[in-house]
mmCIF file of C-alpha atoms in Angstrom:
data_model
loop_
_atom_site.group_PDB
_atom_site.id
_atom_site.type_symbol
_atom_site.label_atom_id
_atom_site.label_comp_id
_atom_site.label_asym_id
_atom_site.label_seq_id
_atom_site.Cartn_x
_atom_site.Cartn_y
_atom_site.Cartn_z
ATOM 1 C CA UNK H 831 52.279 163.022 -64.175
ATOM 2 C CA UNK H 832 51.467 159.862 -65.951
ATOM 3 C CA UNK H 833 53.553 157.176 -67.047
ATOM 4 C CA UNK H 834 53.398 155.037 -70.355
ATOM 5 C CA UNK H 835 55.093 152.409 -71.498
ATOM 6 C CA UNK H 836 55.951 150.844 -74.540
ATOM 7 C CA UNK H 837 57.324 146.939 -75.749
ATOM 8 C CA UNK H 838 58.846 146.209 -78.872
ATOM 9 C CA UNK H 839 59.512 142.360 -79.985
ATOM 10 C CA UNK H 840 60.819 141.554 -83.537
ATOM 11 C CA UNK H 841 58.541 138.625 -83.999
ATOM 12 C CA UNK H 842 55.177 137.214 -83.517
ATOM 13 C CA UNK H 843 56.965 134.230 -81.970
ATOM 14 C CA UNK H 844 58.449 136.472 -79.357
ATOM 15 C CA UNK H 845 56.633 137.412 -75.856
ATOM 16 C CA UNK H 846 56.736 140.754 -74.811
ATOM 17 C CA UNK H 847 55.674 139.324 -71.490
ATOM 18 C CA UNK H 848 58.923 139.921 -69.715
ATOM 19 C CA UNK H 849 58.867 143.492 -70.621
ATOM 20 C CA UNK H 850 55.463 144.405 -69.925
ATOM 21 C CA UNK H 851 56.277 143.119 -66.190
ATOM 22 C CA UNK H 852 59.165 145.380 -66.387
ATOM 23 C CA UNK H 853 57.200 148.201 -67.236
ATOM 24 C CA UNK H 854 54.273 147.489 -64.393
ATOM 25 C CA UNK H 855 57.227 146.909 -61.457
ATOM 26 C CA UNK H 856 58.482 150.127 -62.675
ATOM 27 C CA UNK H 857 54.865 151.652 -61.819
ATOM 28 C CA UNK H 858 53.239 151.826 -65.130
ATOM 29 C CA UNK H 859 49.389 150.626 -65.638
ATOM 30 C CA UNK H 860 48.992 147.429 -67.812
ATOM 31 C CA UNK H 861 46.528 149.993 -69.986
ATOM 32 C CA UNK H 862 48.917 152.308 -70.757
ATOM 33 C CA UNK H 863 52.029 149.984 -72.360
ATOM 34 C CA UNK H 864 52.017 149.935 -75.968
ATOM 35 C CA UNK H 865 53.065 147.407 -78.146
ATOM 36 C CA UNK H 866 54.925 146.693 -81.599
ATOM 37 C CA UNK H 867 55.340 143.383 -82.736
ATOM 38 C CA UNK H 868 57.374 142.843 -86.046
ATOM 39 C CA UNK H 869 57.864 146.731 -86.425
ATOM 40 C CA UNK H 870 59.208 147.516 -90.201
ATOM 41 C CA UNK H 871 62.742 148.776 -90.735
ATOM 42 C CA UNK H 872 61.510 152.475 -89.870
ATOM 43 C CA UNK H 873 60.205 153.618 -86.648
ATOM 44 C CA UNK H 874 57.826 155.883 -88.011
ATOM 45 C CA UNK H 875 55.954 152.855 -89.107
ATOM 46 C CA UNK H 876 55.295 151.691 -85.848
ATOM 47 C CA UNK H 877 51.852 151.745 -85.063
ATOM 48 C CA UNK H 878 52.213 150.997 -81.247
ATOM 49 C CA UNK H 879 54.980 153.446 -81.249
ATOM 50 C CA UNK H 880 52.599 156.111 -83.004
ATOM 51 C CA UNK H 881 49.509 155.568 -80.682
ATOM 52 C CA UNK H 882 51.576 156.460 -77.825
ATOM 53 C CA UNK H 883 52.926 159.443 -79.643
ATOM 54 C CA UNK H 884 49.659 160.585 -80.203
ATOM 55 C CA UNK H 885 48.781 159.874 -76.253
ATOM 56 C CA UNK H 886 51.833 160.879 -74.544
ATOM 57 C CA UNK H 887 51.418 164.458 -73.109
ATOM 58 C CA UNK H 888 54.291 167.207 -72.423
ATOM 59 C CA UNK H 889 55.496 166.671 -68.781
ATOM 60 C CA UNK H 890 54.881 162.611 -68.898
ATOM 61 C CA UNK H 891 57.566 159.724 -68.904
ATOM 62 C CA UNK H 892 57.466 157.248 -71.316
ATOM 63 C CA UNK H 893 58.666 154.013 -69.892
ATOM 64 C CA UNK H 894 60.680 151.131 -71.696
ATOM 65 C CA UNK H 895 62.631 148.239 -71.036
ATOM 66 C CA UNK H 896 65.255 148.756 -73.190
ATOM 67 C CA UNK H 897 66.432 152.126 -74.674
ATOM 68 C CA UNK H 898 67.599 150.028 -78.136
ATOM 69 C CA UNK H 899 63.613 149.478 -78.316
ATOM 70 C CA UNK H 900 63.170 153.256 -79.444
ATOM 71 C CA UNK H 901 64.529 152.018 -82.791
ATOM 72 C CA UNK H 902 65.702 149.755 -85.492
ATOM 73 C CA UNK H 903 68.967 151.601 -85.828
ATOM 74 C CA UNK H 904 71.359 153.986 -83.333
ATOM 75 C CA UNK H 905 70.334 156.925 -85.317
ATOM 76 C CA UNK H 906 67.024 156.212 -84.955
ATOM 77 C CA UNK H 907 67.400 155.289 -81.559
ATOM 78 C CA UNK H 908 69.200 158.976 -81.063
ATOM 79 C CA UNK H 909 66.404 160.710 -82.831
ATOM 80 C CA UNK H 910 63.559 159.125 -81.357
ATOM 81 C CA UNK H 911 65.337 160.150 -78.024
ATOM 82 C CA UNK H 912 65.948 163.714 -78.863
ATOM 83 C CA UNK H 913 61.743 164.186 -80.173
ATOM 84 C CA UNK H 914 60.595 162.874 -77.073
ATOM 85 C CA UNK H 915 63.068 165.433 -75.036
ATOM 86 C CA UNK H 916 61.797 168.097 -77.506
ATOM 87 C CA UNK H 917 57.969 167.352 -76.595
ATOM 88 C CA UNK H 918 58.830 167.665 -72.649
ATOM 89 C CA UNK H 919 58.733 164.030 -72.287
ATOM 90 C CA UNK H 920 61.076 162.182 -69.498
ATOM 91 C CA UNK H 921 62.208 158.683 -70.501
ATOM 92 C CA UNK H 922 63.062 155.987 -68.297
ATOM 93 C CA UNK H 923 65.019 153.167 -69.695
ATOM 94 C CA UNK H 924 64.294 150.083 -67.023
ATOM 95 C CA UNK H 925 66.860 147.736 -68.042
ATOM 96 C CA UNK H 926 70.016 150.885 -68.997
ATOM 97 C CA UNK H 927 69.403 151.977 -65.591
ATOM 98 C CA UNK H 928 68.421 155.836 -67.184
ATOM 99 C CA UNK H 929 65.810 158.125 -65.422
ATOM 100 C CA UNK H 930 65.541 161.666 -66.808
ATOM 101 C CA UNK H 931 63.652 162.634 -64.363
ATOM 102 C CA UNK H 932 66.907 162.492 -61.911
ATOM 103 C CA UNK H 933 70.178 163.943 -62.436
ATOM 104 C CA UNK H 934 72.737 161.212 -63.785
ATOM 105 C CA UNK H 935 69.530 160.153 -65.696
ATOM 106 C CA UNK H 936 69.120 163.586 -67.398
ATOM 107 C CA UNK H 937 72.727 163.397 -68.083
ATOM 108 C CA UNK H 938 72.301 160.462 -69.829
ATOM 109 C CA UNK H 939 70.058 161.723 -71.965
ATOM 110 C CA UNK H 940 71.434 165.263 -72.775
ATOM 111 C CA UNK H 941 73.982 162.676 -74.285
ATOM 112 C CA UNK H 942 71.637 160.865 -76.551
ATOM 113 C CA UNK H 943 70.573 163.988 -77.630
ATOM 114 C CA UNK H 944 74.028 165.884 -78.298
ATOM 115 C CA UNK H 945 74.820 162.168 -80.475
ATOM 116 C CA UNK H 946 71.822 162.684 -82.653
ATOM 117 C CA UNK H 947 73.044 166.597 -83.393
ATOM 118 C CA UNK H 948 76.175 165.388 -83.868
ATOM 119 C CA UNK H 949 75.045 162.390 -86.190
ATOM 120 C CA UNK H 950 73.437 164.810 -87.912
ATOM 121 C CA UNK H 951 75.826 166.905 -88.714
ATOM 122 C CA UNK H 952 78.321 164.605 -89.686
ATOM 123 C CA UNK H 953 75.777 163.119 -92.276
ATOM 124 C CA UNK H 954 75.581 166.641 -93.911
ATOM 125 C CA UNK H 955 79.100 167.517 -93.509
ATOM 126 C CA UNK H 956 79.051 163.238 -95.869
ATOM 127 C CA UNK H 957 76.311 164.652 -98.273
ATOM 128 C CA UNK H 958 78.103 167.795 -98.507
ATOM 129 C CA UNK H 959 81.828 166.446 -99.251
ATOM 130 C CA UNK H 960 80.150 163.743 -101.372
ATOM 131 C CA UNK H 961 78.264 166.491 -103.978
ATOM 132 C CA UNK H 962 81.847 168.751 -103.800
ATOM 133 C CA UNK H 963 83.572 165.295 -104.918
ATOM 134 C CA UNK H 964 80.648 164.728 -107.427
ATOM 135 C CA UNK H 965 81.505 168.228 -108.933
ATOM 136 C CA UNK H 966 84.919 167.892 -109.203
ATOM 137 C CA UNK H 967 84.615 164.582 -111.239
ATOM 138 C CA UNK H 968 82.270 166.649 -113.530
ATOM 139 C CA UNK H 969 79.129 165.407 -112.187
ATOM 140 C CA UNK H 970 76.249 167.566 -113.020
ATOM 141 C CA UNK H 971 74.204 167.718 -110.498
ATOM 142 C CA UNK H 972 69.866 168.621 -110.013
ATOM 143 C CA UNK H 973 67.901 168.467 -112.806
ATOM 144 C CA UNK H 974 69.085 167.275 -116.403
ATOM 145 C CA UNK H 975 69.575 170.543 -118.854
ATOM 146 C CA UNK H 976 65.898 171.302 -120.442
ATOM 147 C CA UNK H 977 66.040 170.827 -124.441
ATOM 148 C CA UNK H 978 65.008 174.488 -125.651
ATOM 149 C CA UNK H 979 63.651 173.471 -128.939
ATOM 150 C CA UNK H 980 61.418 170.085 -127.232
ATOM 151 C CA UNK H 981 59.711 172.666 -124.955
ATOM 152 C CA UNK H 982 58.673 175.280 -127.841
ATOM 153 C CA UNK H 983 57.006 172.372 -129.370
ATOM 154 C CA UNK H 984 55.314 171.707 -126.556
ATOM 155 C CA UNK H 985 54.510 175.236 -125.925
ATOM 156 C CA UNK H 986 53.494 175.541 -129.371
ATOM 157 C CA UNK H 987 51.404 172.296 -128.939
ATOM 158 C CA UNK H 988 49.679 173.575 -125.493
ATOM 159 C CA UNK H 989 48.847 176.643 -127.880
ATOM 160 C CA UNK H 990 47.013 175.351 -130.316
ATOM 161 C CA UNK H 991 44.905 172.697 -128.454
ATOM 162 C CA UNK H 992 44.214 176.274 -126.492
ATOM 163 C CA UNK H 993 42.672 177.808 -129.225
ATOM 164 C CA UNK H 994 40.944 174.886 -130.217
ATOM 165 C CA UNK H 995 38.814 175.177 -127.119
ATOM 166 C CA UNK H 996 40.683 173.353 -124.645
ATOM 167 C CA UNK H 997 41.453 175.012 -120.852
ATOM 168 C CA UNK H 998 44.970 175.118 -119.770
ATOM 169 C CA UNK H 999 44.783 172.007 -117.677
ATOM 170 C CA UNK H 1000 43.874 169.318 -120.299
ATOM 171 C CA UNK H 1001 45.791 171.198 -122.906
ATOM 172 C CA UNK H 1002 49.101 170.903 -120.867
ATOM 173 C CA UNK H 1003 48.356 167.491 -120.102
ATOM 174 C CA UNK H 1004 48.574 166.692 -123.395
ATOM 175 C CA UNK H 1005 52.126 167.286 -123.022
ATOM 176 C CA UNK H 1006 53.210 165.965 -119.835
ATOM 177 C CA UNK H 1007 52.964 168.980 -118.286
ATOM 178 C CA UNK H 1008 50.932 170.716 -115.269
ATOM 179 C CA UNK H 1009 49.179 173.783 -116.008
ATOM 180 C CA UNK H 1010 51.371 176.071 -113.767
ATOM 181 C CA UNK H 1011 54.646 174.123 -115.957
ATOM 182 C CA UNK H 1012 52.845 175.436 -119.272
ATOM 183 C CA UNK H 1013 52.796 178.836 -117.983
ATOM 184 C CA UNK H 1014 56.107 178.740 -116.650
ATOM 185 C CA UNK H 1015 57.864 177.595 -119.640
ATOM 186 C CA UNK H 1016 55.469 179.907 -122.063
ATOM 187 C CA UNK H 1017 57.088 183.054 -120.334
ATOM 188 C CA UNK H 1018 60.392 181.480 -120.094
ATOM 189 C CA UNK H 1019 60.225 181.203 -123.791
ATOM 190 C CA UNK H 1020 58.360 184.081 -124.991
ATOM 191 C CA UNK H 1021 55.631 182.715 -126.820
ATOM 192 C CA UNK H 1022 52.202 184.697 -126.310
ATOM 193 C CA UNK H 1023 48.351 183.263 -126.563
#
């Protein structure tokens, strides 16, 4: 099975030179490392990161110096760990001393992946106490109440351009509205072409 690599530096000033070496002593081809320089705040944006996404193949190991480089943050560190395990990937970290493809090594990373479930779940169990606390306060929460009387007018006002020629589409737009919102608030409110 192949193996890819991939280099991360947060500058242009910086040299991914020492890296790169890493990667090629650890047996990877200087044709297959892939490189981010400056990566934005999300992972997702990386385009050296995506390319070897896009490359990498189920049964390969992807190959980096530093697990850290897999993101900007530990979540996304965690969850760019656990999608690579979830393609069939194996993931060498050169510098953490991790190699899924042995047993400690697969260890290791049965760990990174249990921390990103469990990261997840504690951010719902956040989101969930957070909206419960919301509630109790007297927060509304979702959508503001719809004004009843504003969206017969508008109904009304859909109506009329209708019979003045216009199709649904433009006449809704006239309104602010989609022509799938006209029709939902027309038989919400009862009014009839």
């Amino acid at each position: 099975m192949g193996l890819l690599g991939y280099t991360c530096v947060s500058d242009a000033g910086q040299d991914a030179a020492v890296q790169s070496e890493a990667l090629m002593s650890a047996g990877v081809d200087a044709l297959n490392i892939f490189s981010d320089v400056a990566p934005p705040k999300r992972a997702a944006d990386r385009p050296g990161m995506r390319r070897l996404l896009d490359t990498v193949e189920e049964g390969e190991t992807v190959v980096v110096w530093r697990i850290d480089l897999l993101g900007r943050s530990l979540s996304e560190v965690l969850d760019t760990v656990a999608m690579m395990v979830g393609r069939g990937l194996d993931l060498v970290s050169v510098q953490d001393g991790i190699d899924s493809r042995t047993t400690t090594g697969r260890l290791m990373v049965d760990l990174i992946v249990s921390l990103s479930q469990y990261e997840r779940h504690l951010t719902g169990e956040r989101v969930a106490a957070g909206m419960s606390s919301a509630r109790r306060a007297g927060t509304r929460l979702g959508r503001p109440p719809l004004d009843s009387l504003l969206i017969r007018d508008k109904v009304r006002a859909v109506e009329d351009a209708r019979a003045r020629g216009l199709s649904a589409a433009d006449a809704a737009r006239l309104v602010g509205w989609s022509r799938a919102t006209f029709y939902r608030h027309q038989k919400e409110h009862g009014s009839q072409e």
